[in-house]
Structure formats: C-alpha cells, structure tokens
Steps between C-alpha positions, in 0.01 A plus 500: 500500500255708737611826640537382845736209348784793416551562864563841490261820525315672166670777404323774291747590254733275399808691268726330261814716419726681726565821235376831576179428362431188689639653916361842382138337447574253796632844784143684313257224614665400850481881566112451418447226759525199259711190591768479277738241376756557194800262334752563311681209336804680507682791736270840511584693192671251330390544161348794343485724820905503539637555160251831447652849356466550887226863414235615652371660106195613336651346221554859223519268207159363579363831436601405094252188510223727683479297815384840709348285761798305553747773557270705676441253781883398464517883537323582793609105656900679507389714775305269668777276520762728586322623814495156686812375375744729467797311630494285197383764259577831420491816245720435199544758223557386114675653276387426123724681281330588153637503098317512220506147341309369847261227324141358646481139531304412175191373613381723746164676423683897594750374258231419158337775576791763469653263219137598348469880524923556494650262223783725485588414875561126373429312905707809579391591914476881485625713823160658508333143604752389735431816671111429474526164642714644789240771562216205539745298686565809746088556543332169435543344845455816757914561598540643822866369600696445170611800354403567126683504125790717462705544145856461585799727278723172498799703360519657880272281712734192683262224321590582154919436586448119467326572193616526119483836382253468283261524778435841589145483670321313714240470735471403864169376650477265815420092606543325767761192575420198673684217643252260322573180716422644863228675390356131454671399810349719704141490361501154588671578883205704530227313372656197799450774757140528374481120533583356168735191458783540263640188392807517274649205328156357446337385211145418407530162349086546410144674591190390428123670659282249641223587721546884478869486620820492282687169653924626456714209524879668597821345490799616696781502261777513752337193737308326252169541720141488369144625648226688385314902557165537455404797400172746407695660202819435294697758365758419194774764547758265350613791256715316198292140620206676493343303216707195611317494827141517361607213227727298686409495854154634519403302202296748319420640105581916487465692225708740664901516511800653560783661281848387665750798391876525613617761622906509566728724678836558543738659814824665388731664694391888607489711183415810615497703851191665539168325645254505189372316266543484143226455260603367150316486189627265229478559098251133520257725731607320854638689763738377793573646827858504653446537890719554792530170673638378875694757491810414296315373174272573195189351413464427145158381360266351365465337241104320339567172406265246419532150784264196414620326812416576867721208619834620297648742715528848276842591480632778365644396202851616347290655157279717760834609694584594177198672398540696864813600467539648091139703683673649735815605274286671306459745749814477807801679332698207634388147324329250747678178403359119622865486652325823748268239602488392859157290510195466297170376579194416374122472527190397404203707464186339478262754259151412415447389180374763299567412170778769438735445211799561705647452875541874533180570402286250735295628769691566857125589656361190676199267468326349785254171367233389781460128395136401732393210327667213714311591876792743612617768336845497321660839412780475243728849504680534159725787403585798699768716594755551892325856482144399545503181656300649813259657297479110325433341853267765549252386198622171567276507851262650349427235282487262745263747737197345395637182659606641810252710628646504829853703370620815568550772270770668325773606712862427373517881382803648674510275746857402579702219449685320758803829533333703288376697859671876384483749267577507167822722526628315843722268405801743563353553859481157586813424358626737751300303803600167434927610521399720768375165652774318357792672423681157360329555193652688195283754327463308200373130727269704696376682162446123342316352863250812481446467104398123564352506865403846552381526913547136521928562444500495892318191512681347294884606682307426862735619790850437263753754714762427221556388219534090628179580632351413172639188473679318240643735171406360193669763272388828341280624831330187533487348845364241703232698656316636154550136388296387799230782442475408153502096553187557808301765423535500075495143416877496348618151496820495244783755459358612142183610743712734652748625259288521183172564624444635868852698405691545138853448741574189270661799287745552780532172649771224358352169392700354806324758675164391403582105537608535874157694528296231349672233724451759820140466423468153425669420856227785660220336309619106647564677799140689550285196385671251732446774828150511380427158460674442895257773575191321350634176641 
C-alpha cells in the first residue's frame, strides 16, 4: 500500500498509549509545532495512570538504592508541577513516626553497607539516617514552596493520638498529592488544543515502516472500523504492553523489557481527622503510606507484587488486603480490619528491567530506547514514575530532535494546564467566586468542581441559575452538566469514565446509581452520533 492509498494526511508523531507518559509526550510535541496523533486502546488512564499512590514524590526510599539523579529531578519536578496545576495537586505533609526496630529492605546498597561497618545494628534503620535522608530530601531539588522536616513530640502533637504509644517521635517533611487520572486527562485536552488527535477506544491492530514512514493500521473497538496513519515517528508508550507492542504488533526482536510489578491499595472508612499523611515502615524493610482520601476515607497502600500478565487485570488480592491491613495495625492504636475495607484497587507498574532481585528493589527511573534502523525512528519509553513524566516527554523530544529539525523547544515548564490558570494557594479564593457566582452550590460541591476543573468550573456549570440548571442529578454531586463536560471535551464514554477515573464518586454513588448513569450515556452517545450523522447527511 502507497502512502497516498491510506487517504488520510502524514502525521509526524504517531503515539500509542493514552497514560501519562504517552498524552504528556503527545501535549510536549504539539506544543513544539509537530502534528500529532495518539490512541489509546482503552479510556485515558485506564491502566497504570489511575490506580497510582496518587504523589507527586521524590521518592525518600530511593535515596537507600542511591538513585540521586532520580529523586533530584523528581525533587525539583514537585515544584514544577505544583505551579501549573495546582487545582489537582497540592502540599501534603507526612508524618513518619520512628522506633527502633525500623528495618532496611535487604538488598539495598545503604543497607550492605551499614550491615558492613554496624553488625551490631542487624538491618536495624538508625534515627540518625532517616534524618540524613530527610536533610538531602529537603536540599536536593532547590525547595522554595514546601516547607521543610520537622520532629514531631507525638505524646502532645494531634498526629501521634491515632498512634500506639509506643511511638513517641516522628518527623514531618512535605509531598505533593495528585489526582493521577486528570492529570492525564488534561495533558491530553491540551495537547488537542495544540492540534493533536486523541482517539480513545482504539487499538493498533499492527505497524510496520516502509518507505521512511511507520504505516499504523487502527481499529475502533466500539464500531469495529479500520484505516491506517502514516506517520514520521512511532512512539511505544503502551506502559505494561510495552514489550507486547514491539513483539506482537510491531513485529520486532528487543533485548530490552519491562518488569510488571503490582501494586495494591485499599480505601477504608476515615481513620483519623487530621489532613496528613502517614509514612510506615515495616519490620520486612517496606514502608506504606495511609493518606487522607475524598474526603471521608483512608488510603491504604501499596503493596510490590510481581504480575507476568498485562492482559489479567491486577486485582488486589485478599492476601495483599491482608498484608495492608496487619501494616497498618502495627502502628493505628485501633486495628485496621479487611471488614474496614470500602474498595481496593490495583495497578500495574511497568519498571525497566534491570535485573534487580526483587520488585521493591527495581528501578522507578525511566529508559528511553531510540530504535533507527527500520527508515523512521521508533522510541520505546520503559519505566518511569507520575512525578517526572514531563521531564520524560521532555528527553523523549529530544530524542527525536534530530528528526524534526523544524520543532520547537522546551516549553512545558510551568505552563498551565487546562484550570490550572491561579496560584498555588487560590483554591480557597476561587472557591469563594464560583458560590458567589452560584450560590446553589454547597461548599463542599463547589470545593470538588474547583479541585477537578479549576477556572474552567464556570465553564463547565454555563449560565445554571439553580440547581435544575445543571441538569439531570445523578447522585453524590454529580449532574448532567459535568457529565456533558466530561463526555465532549474529555473523551468519557462509560459511567466507570466518570466515576472511577475523571472522579473517585463511585465511592459515594450506589451501583443503581452508576447503572442509570451508564444507560444515561449510552442513550447521549446513540443520541449524538445519529444528530451528527443527519448533520453530515
């Protein structure tokens, strides 16, 4: 087949995999000037990119297996972040409460070496080198807006009343949260303002480079429809089908892999009332956080599990709810039971392949492999981490530069996301602005509308004068109106879309709740095509 025979224009980048990685690398080169075109066999952040710890982290337990340049960049990438998103991020403090039989995961290289010059410590983690690592985590990335370490007296201080007794000191230092799942939606909203084509629910049924252009055949998966991109370079951002995408669709050897490790979670009811986190070391050297979650919950995770199949959807199983909760009784005063459990989730995170004997001790930085040998270049991301996925698109272009002479340069730095137009401590303000606006809303809707929308709330409400303005009520704040947003402007197609991803409201909503939602949008979706198709007619 000749180019001309695919009847449709030659893109320059062509990107499989609607993760972060994948619509971060596809908003970075449509903000350069390159065409863009991206699928995603799936929804947007359906896999590994939704079922995160939900931080913006340097990663502190890195600093054990000496990866400096990793959670430096992470470091100085929180910051970064923060600045043009900060309706879906913010400052977090954690709270990791220290005893003395705190014990390094085996196999790091911080944990041979003191097993080497202090026997007597026996994997023991001394106070002295938590507080080292903290002081490198506080100065290794330039902080100007987080505030530093503190030591907390948790016989007075509030965090230490959830606590056993036995934990009398702790110390504070700061992260960042992030609602994982719209930061992926809206990297891709604004990589289609910069003229890229998102297409969800679209798989890449092959690939192959013939006369210097990568030929990607595409199947709709909800219609069944076939045709063809050409494109000047292919990138492989298909994060856990990484490897299955340069085997089985692009038809190529690699030397080069990925790691699949499963990390699991778990949402119990609120367990304690302030707004940090909680940092937990385990006597087998792994630590768990428990995080303040939507508001009425706790976050509970993770756990490192190995998971040899990308096409068996990771589940938390009943052995890692388990694990999660005897973790976090040995430090709440109160015992977290599995019968405390609301939800549980799981993921997928596709590490490179290092080599390392264990899950927790495999690499979290990432690996970018230029593959040039075909006619057009094919750049295969493995690895990497939510925190530095910008600074990953970032090398990712610049790999390809050579290719595209024509590109711009770097310029995603602190440039906002679609909301993200305000300063990092205005979300109370703008709270205030949109029930000024509209004074239907409760505190805590209009809180939730600004934490997912930021400036784009009043977009998304229109000229509602009331409450029936927004349309149908779907339960739990949910209306009509948001639906809508979400369904045209942030390709949500299903009620799961909505609930589980573009929201977490699925841990509000009833399952009746949810089913009248999914038929609502089936009807919209019948409904939309057949006015479009009259309008094409």
């Amino acid at each position: 087949m000749r180019v001309e025979d695919t009847g449709g224009d030659i893109v320059d980048l062509f990107v499989i995999g609607g993760g972060i990685n994948g619509c971060g690398i596809a908003r970075d080169a449509a903000g350069r000037g390159l065409s863009v075109e991206l699928a995603e066999m799936h929804d947007l952040a359906s896999a590994t990119s939704s079922a995160s710890t939900k931080l913006f982290h340097g990663g502190l337990r890195y600093l054990e297996y000496f990866e400096f340049r990793l959670v430096r960049e992470a470091l100085i990438e929180r910051e970064t972040l923060l600045r043009a998103m900060p309706h879906i991020s913010w400052p977090m403090r954690f709270v990791l409460p220290y005893h003395r039989d705190m014990r390094f995961e085996g196999e790091t290289p911080t944990s041979r070496i003191l097993n080497a010059v202090m026997p007597w410590m026996k994997g023991r983690r001394p106070a002295w080198l938590i507080r080292l690592g903290l002081f490198l985590y506080d100065h290794l990335g330039g902080r100007e807006i987080l505030p530093g370490t503190e030591t907390l007296d948790l016989m007075q201080a509030p965090e230490g009343r959830p606590l056993k007794d036995k934990f009398a000191r702790a110390f504070e230092y700061s992260d960042c949260w992030i609602e994982d799942s719209r930061l992926v939606v809206l990297n891709a909203r604004d990589a289609e303002t910069r003229g890229a084509r998102i297409r969800v629910r679209t798989r890449v049924a092959g690939a192959e480079c013939r006369d210097g252009l990568w030929h990607v055949r595409l199947k709709d998966t909800d219609t069944g429809e076939v045709d063809t991109v050409c494109a000047r370079a292919l990138v492989n951002a298909g994060g856990p089908w990484v490897s299955d995408v340069i085997t089985g669709v692009l038809r190529l050897n690699s030397s080069e892999g990925v790691r699949l490790v499963r990390g699991s979670h778990i949402v119990t009811r609120k367990l304690y009332d302030h707004d940090k986190c909680y940092f937990f070391q385990g006597a087998d050297g792994r630590i768990v956080f428990a995080i303040p979650y939507e508001g009425e919950f706790t976050l509970i995770g993770t756990t490192d599990a190995e998971h040899h199949d990308p096409d068996k959807a990771p589940e938390c199983t009943p052995e890692e709810a388990a694990y999660l909760c005897r973790f976090a009784s040995e430090y709440f005063a109160r015992p977290v039971t599995e019968a405390d459990i609301v939800w549980s989730y799981s993921g997928v995170r596709p590490l490179y392949d290092d080599g390392a004997k264990s899950a927790t001790a495999a690499t979290r930085d990432y690996v970018l492999s230029l593959d040039e040998s075909g006619g057009a270049p094919l750049l295969n991301v493995f690895g990497g981490k939510i925190t530095t996925y910008r600074r990953l698109a970032e090398s990712a272009l610049a790999r390809l530069a050579p290719h595209f002479p024509q590109a711009g340069g770097d310029w995603t730095a602190g440039v906002p996301l679609p909301g993200g137009d305000f300063a990092v401590d205005g979300v109370g303000a703008l709270v205030e602005t949109l029930r000024a606006r509209y004074p239907f809303l409760e505190a805590g809707h209009a809180l939730r509308l600004v934490r997912a929308y930021g400036t784009e709330a009043v977009q998304v409400l229109g000229d509602a004068g009331e409450a029936t303005g927004m349309g149908r009520d779907f339960g739990a704040t949910l209306t009509e109106a948001e639906v809508r947003w979400q369904m045209s402007r942030e390709h949500a197609r299903e009620a799961a879309d909505v609930v589980w991803r573009r929201t977490r409201l699925g841990l509000k909503m009833t399952d009746d709740q949810i089913a009248a939602l999914d038929d609502w949008m089936r009807a919209a979706r019948v409904s939309g095509a057949t006015a479009k198709g009259r309008a094409e007619a």
